[in-house]
Coordinates of C-alpha atoms in Angstrom, one line a residue:
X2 CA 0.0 0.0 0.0
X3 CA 0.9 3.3 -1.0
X4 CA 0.2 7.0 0.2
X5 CA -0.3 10.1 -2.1
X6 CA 3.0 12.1 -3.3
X7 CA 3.2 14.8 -1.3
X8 CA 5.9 17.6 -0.2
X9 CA 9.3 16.4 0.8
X10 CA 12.1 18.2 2.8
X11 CA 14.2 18.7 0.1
X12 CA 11.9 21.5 -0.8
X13 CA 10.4 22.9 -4.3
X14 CA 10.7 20.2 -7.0
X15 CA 10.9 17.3 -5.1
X16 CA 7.9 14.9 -3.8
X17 CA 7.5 12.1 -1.4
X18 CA 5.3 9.1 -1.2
X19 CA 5.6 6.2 2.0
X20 CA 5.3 2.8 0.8
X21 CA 3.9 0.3 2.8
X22 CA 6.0 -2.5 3.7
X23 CA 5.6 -6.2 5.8
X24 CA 4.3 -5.0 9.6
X25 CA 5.5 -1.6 10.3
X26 CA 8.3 -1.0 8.2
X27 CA 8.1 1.6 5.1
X28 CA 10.1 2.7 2.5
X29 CA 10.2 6.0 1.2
X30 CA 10.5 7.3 -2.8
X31 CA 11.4 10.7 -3.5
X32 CA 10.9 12.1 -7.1
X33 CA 12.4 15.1 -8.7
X34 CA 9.6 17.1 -10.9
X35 CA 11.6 20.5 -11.0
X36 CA 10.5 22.6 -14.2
X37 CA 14.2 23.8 -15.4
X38 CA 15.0 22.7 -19.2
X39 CA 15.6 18.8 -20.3
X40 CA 17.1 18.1 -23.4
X41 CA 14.2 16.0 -24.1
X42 CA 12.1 19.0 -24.7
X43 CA 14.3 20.5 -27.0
X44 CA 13.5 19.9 -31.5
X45 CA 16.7 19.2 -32.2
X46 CA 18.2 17.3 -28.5
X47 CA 19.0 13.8 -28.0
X48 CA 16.8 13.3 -24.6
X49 CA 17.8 10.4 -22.0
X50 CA 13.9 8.7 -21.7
X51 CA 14.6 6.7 -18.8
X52 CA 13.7 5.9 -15.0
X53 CA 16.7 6.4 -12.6
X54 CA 16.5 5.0 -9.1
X55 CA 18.8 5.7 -7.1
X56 CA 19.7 3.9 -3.6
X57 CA 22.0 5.2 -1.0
X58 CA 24.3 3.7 1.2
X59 CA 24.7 2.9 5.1
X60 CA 24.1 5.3 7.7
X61 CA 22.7 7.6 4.6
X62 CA 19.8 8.8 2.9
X63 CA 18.9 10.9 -0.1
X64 CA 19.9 14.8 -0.2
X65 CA 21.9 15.1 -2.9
X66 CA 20.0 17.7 -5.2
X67 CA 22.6 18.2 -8.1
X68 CA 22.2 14.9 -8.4
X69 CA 18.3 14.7 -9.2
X70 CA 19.2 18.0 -11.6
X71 CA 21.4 16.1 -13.3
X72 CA 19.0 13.5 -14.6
X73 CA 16.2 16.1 -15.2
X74 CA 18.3 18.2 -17.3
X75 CA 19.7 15.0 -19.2
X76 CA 15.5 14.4 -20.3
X77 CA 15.1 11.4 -17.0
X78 CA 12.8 10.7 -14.7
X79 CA 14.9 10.9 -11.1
X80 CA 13.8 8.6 -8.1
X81 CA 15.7 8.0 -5.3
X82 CA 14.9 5.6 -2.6
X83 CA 15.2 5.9 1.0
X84 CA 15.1 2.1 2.1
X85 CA 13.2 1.3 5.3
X86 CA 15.2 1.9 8.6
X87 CA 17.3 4.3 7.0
X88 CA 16.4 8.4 6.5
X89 CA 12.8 8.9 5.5
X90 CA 11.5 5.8 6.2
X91 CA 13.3 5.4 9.7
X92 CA 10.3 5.4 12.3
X93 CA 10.6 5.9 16.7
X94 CA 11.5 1.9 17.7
X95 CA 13.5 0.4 14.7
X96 CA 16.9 -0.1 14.3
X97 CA 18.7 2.3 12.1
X98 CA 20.1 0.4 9.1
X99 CA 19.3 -2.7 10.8
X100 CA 19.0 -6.2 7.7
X101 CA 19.8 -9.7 8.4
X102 CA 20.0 -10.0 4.7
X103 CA 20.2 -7.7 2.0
X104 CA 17.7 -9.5 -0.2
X105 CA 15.1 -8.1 2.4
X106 CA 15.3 -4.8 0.3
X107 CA 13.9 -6.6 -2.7
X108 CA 10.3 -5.7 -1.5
X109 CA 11.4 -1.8 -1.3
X110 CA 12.8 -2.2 -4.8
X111 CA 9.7 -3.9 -5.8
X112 CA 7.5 -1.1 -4.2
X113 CA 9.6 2.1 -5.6
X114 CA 9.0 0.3 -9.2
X115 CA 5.5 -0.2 -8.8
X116 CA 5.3 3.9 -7.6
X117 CA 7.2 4.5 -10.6
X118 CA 4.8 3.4 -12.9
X119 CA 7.0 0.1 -14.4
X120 CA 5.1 -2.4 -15.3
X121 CA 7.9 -4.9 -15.2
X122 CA 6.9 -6.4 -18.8
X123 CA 9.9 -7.0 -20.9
X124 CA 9.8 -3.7 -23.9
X125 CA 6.5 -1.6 -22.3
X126 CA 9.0 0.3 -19.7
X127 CA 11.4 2.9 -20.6
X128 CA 14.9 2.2 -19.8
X129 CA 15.7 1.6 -16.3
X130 CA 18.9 3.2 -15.1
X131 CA 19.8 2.3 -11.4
X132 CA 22.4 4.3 -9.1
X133 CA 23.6 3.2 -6.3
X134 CA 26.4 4.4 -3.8
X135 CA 28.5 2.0 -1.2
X136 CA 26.1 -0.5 0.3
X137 CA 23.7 0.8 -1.7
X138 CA 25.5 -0.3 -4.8
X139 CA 26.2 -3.7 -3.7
X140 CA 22.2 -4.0 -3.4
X141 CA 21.7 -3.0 -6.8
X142 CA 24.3 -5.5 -8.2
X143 CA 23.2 -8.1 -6.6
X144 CA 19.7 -7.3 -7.2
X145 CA 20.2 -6.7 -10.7
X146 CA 22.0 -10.0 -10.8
X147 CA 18.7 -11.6 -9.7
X148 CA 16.5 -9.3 -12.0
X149 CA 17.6 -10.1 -15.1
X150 CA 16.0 -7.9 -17.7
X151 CA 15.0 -5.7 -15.5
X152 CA 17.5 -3.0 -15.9
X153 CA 19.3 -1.5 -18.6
X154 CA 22.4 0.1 -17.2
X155 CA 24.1 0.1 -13.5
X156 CA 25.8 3.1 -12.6
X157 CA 28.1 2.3 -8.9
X158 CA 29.2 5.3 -7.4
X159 CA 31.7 3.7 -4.9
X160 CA 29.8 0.1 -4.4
X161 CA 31.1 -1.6 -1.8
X162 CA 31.9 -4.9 -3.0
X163 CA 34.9 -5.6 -1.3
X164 CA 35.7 -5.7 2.8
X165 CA 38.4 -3.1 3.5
X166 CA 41.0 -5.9 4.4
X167 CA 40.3 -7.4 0.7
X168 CA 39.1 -11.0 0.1
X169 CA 41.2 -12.5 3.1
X170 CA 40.3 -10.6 5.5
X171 CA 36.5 -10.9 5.0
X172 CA 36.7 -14.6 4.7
X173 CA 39.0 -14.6 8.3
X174 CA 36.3 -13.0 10.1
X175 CA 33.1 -13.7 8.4
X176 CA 32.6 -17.1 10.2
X177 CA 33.0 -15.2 13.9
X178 CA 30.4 -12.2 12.6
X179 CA 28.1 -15.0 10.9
X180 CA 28.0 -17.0 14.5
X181 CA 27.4 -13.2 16.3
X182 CA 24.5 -12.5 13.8
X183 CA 22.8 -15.9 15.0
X184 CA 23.3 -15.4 18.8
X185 CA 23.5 -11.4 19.5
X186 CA 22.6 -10.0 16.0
X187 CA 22.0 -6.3 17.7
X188 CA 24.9 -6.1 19.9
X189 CA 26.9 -3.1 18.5
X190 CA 30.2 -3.8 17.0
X191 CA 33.4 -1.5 18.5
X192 CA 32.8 1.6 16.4
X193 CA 35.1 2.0 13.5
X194 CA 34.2 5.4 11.8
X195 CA 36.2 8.4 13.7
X196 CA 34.1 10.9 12.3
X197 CA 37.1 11.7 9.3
X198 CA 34.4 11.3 6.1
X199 CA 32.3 13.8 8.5
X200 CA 34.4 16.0 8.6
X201 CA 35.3 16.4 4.9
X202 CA 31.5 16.8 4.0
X203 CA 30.0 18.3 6.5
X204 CA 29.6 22.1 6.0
X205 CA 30.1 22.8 10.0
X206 CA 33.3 21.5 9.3
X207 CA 35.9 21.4 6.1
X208 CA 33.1 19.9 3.9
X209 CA 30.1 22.0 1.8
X210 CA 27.0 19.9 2.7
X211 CA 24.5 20.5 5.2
X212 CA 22.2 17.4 5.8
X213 CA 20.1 15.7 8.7
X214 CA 22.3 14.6 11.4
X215 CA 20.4 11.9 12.7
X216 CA 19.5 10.0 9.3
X217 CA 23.5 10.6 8.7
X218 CA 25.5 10.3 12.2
X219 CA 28.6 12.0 12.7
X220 CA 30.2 9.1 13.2
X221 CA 27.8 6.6 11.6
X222 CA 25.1 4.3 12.9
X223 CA 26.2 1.5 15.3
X224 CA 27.4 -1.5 13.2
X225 CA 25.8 -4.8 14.0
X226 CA 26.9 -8.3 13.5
X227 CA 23.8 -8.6 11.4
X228 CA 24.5 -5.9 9.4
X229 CA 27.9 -7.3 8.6
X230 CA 26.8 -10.4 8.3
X231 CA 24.7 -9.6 5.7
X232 CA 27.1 -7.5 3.8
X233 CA 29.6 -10.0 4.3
X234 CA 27.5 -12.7 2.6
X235 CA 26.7 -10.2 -0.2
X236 CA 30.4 -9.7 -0.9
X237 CA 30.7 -13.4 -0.8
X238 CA 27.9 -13.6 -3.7
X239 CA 29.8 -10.7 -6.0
X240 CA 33.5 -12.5 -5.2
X241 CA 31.7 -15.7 -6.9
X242 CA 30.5 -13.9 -9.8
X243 CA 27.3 -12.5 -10.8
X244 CA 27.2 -11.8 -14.6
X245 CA 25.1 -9.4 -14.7
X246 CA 23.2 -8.9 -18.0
X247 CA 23.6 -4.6 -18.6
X248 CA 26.3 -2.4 -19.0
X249 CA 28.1 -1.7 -15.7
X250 CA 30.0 1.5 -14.9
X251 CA 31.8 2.0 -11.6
X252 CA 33.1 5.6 -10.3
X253 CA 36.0 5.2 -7.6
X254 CA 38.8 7.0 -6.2
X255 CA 41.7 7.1 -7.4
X256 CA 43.1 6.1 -4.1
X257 CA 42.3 5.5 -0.1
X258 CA 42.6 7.1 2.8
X259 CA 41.7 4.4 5.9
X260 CA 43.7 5.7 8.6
X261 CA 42.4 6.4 12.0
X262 CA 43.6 10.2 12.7
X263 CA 42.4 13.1 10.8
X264 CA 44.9 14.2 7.9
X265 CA 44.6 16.7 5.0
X266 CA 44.8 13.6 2.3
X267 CA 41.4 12.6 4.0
X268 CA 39.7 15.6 1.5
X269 CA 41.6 13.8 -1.7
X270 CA 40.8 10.6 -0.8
X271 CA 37.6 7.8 -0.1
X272 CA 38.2 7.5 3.4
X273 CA 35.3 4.6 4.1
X274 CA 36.5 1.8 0.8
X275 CA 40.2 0.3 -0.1
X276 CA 39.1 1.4 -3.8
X277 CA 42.3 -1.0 -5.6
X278 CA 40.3 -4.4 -3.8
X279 CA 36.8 -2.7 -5.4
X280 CA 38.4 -1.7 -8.3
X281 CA 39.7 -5.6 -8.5
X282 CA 36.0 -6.8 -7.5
X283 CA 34.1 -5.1 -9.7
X284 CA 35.2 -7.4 -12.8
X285 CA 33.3 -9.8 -11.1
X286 CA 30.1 -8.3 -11.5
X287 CA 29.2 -8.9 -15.6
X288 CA 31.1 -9.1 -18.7
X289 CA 31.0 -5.7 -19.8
X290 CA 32.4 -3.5 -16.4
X291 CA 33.8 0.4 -17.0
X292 CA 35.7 1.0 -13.8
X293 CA 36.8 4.7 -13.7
X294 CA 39.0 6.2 -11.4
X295 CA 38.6 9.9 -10.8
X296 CA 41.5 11.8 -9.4
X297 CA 41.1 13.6 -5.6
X298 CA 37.1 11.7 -5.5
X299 CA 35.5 11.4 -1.9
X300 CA 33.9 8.1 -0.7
X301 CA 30.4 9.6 -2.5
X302 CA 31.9 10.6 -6.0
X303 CA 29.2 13.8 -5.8
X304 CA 30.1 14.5 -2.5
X305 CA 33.1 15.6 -4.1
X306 CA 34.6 19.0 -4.6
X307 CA 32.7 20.6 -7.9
X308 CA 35.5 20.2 -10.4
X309 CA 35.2 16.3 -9.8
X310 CA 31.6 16.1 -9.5
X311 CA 31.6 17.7 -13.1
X312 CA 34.0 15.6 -14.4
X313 CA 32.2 12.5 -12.7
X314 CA 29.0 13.7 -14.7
X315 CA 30.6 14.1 -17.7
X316 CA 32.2 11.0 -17.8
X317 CA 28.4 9.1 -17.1
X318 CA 27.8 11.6 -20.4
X319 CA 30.4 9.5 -22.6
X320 CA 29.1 5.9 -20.9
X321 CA 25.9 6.1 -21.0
X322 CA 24.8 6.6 -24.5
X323 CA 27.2 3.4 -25.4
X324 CA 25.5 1.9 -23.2
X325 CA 22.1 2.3 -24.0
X326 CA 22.2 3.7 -27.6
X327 CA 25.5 3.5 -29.1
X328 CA 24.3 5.6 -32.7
X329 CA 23.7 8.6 -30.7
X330 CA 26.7 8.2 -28.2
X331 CA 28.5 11.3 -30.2
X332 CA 25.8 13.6 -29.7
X333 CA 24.6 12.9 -26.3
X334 CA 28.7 12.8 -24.8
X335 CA 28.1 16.6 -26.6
X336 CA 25.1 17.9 -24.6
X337 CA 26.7 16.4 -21.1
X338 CA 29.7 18.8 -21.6
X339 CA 30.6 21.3 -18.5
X340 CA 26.9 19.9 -16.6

């Protein structure tokens, strides 16, 4: 069951409708309907007719604006999804972030279609483009993975597909986090975010964003074994192979910052992945993977400061089209220059 669209925080241009879940938990889809120009519109453009969905990552939830204006100038239809427990849909009683497995956001994938107006039936839909950042990406993957035909292109904006300590170190410890999940799968794990990535993005610090600090913690939300458990397994599923059946692109860093004291390379770095062991894992996801590294890139690639968010756009601007419609991939990489 779904309610009405109706105002969201983010302000003019943006809409909000609760989707009903299983007992009390809801998702929550927010849609960008702003009235500047899309290249859609225009006699002589190349417009991008597609739904993008967008799904954000742990201890997060929607905010990012430019990003919505993006897609709308680029002719799309921008949804983003605030997945129950998280942001929007987080309601007095639940856990914040808390899964036991990350196939339980299947039904708020499901739901944020059916809003969207997809009928699911293979050539009646428009494109469907889905964006997804950290754990948010490896969702999408391995939903996608499970979906196939569903969508046409995967954009990852830092997935994380990889445990920081690579492939070993997952595989040391997953065993002890599975056998916490089963016995004590709330019990907070020692805290192991400082507050560093906070501190380059937050605008009351060294960063330029202002957001809601309690969908998106200083520090994070407690880590459960559950939680980690879960990711853990779905890192297990993408280290197998997934072969995905669309065009996958994957935005990174060109290098990591994971130290526990506050330095200066922490605003040129991701400070949250080890982005050479995603980087590595992302070939695992589907024969035809476009890992790009950007120079200087944040954790979130359009977190970043505005020289690399435009470059981050412009290079989804030479993808894309490839990816979806290769005869007009000249024209469209044209339009997406300096957005």
């Amino acid at each position: 069951m779904t309610q009405p669209w109706g105002p969201d925080i983010l302000g003019e241009g943006f809409e909000q409708q609760t989707l009903k879940l299983d007992g009390d938990a809801v998702a929550t889809l927010v849609r960008y309907v702003g009235s500047g120009p899309q290249w859609l519109d225009a006699p002589d453009g190349v417009g991008l007719d597609a739904d993008v969905l967008y799904v954000h990552g742990w201890s997060d939830y929607f905010f990012q604006r430019h990003l919505a204006e993006f897609w709308h100038r680029a002719g799309a239809r921008f949804y983003a999804l605030d997945l129950h427990n998280y942001g929007r849909s987080l309601r007095p009683g639940l856990v914040p972030g808390f899964v036991t497995n990350l196939t339980d956001y299947d039904a708020d994938i499901a739901a944020a279609l059916d809003a969207m107006g997809r009928s699911g039936a293979p050539g009646e839909d428009r494109p469907l483009i889905l964006l997804g950042h950290s754990t948010g990406g490896l969702t999408l993957s391995l939903w996608a993975h499970r979906h196939p035909g569903m969508a046409s292109a995967l954009v990852l904006n830092s997935p994380w597909l990889e445990f920081q300590a690579t492939e070993l170190g997952r595989r040391a410890i997953a065993p002890l986090v599975g056998l916490h999940a089963r016995l004590h799968p709330l019990a907070p794990l020692p805290p192991v975010d400082p507050g560093i990535y906070t501190r380059a993005v937050s605008a009351a610090l060294d960063g330029e964003w202002d957001y809601n600090l309690d969908w998106r913690p200083d520090r994070g939300f407690p880590i459960t074994p559950a939680f980690l458990d879960a990711v853990f397994r779905g890192q297990a599923t993408v280290a197998a192979g997934l072969g995905i059946d669309t065009p996958v692109l994957v935005l990174l860093s060109d290098k990591s910052y994971l130290q526990p004291k506050w330095s200066a390379d922490a605003l040129t770095a991701d400070v949250a992945l080890n982005v050479d062991a995603v980087a590595h894992r992302a070939l695992s996801l589907a024969d035809t993977v476009t890992v790009s590294r950007l120079p200087n890139a944040f954790h979130d690639i359009f977190l970043s400061p505005e020289p690399i968010r435009r470059e981050a756009f412009e290079r989804i601007g030479r993808w894309l089209p490839m990816a979806l419609q290769p005869a007009d991939a000249m024209e469209w990489e044209a339009r997406t220059a300096g957005l």
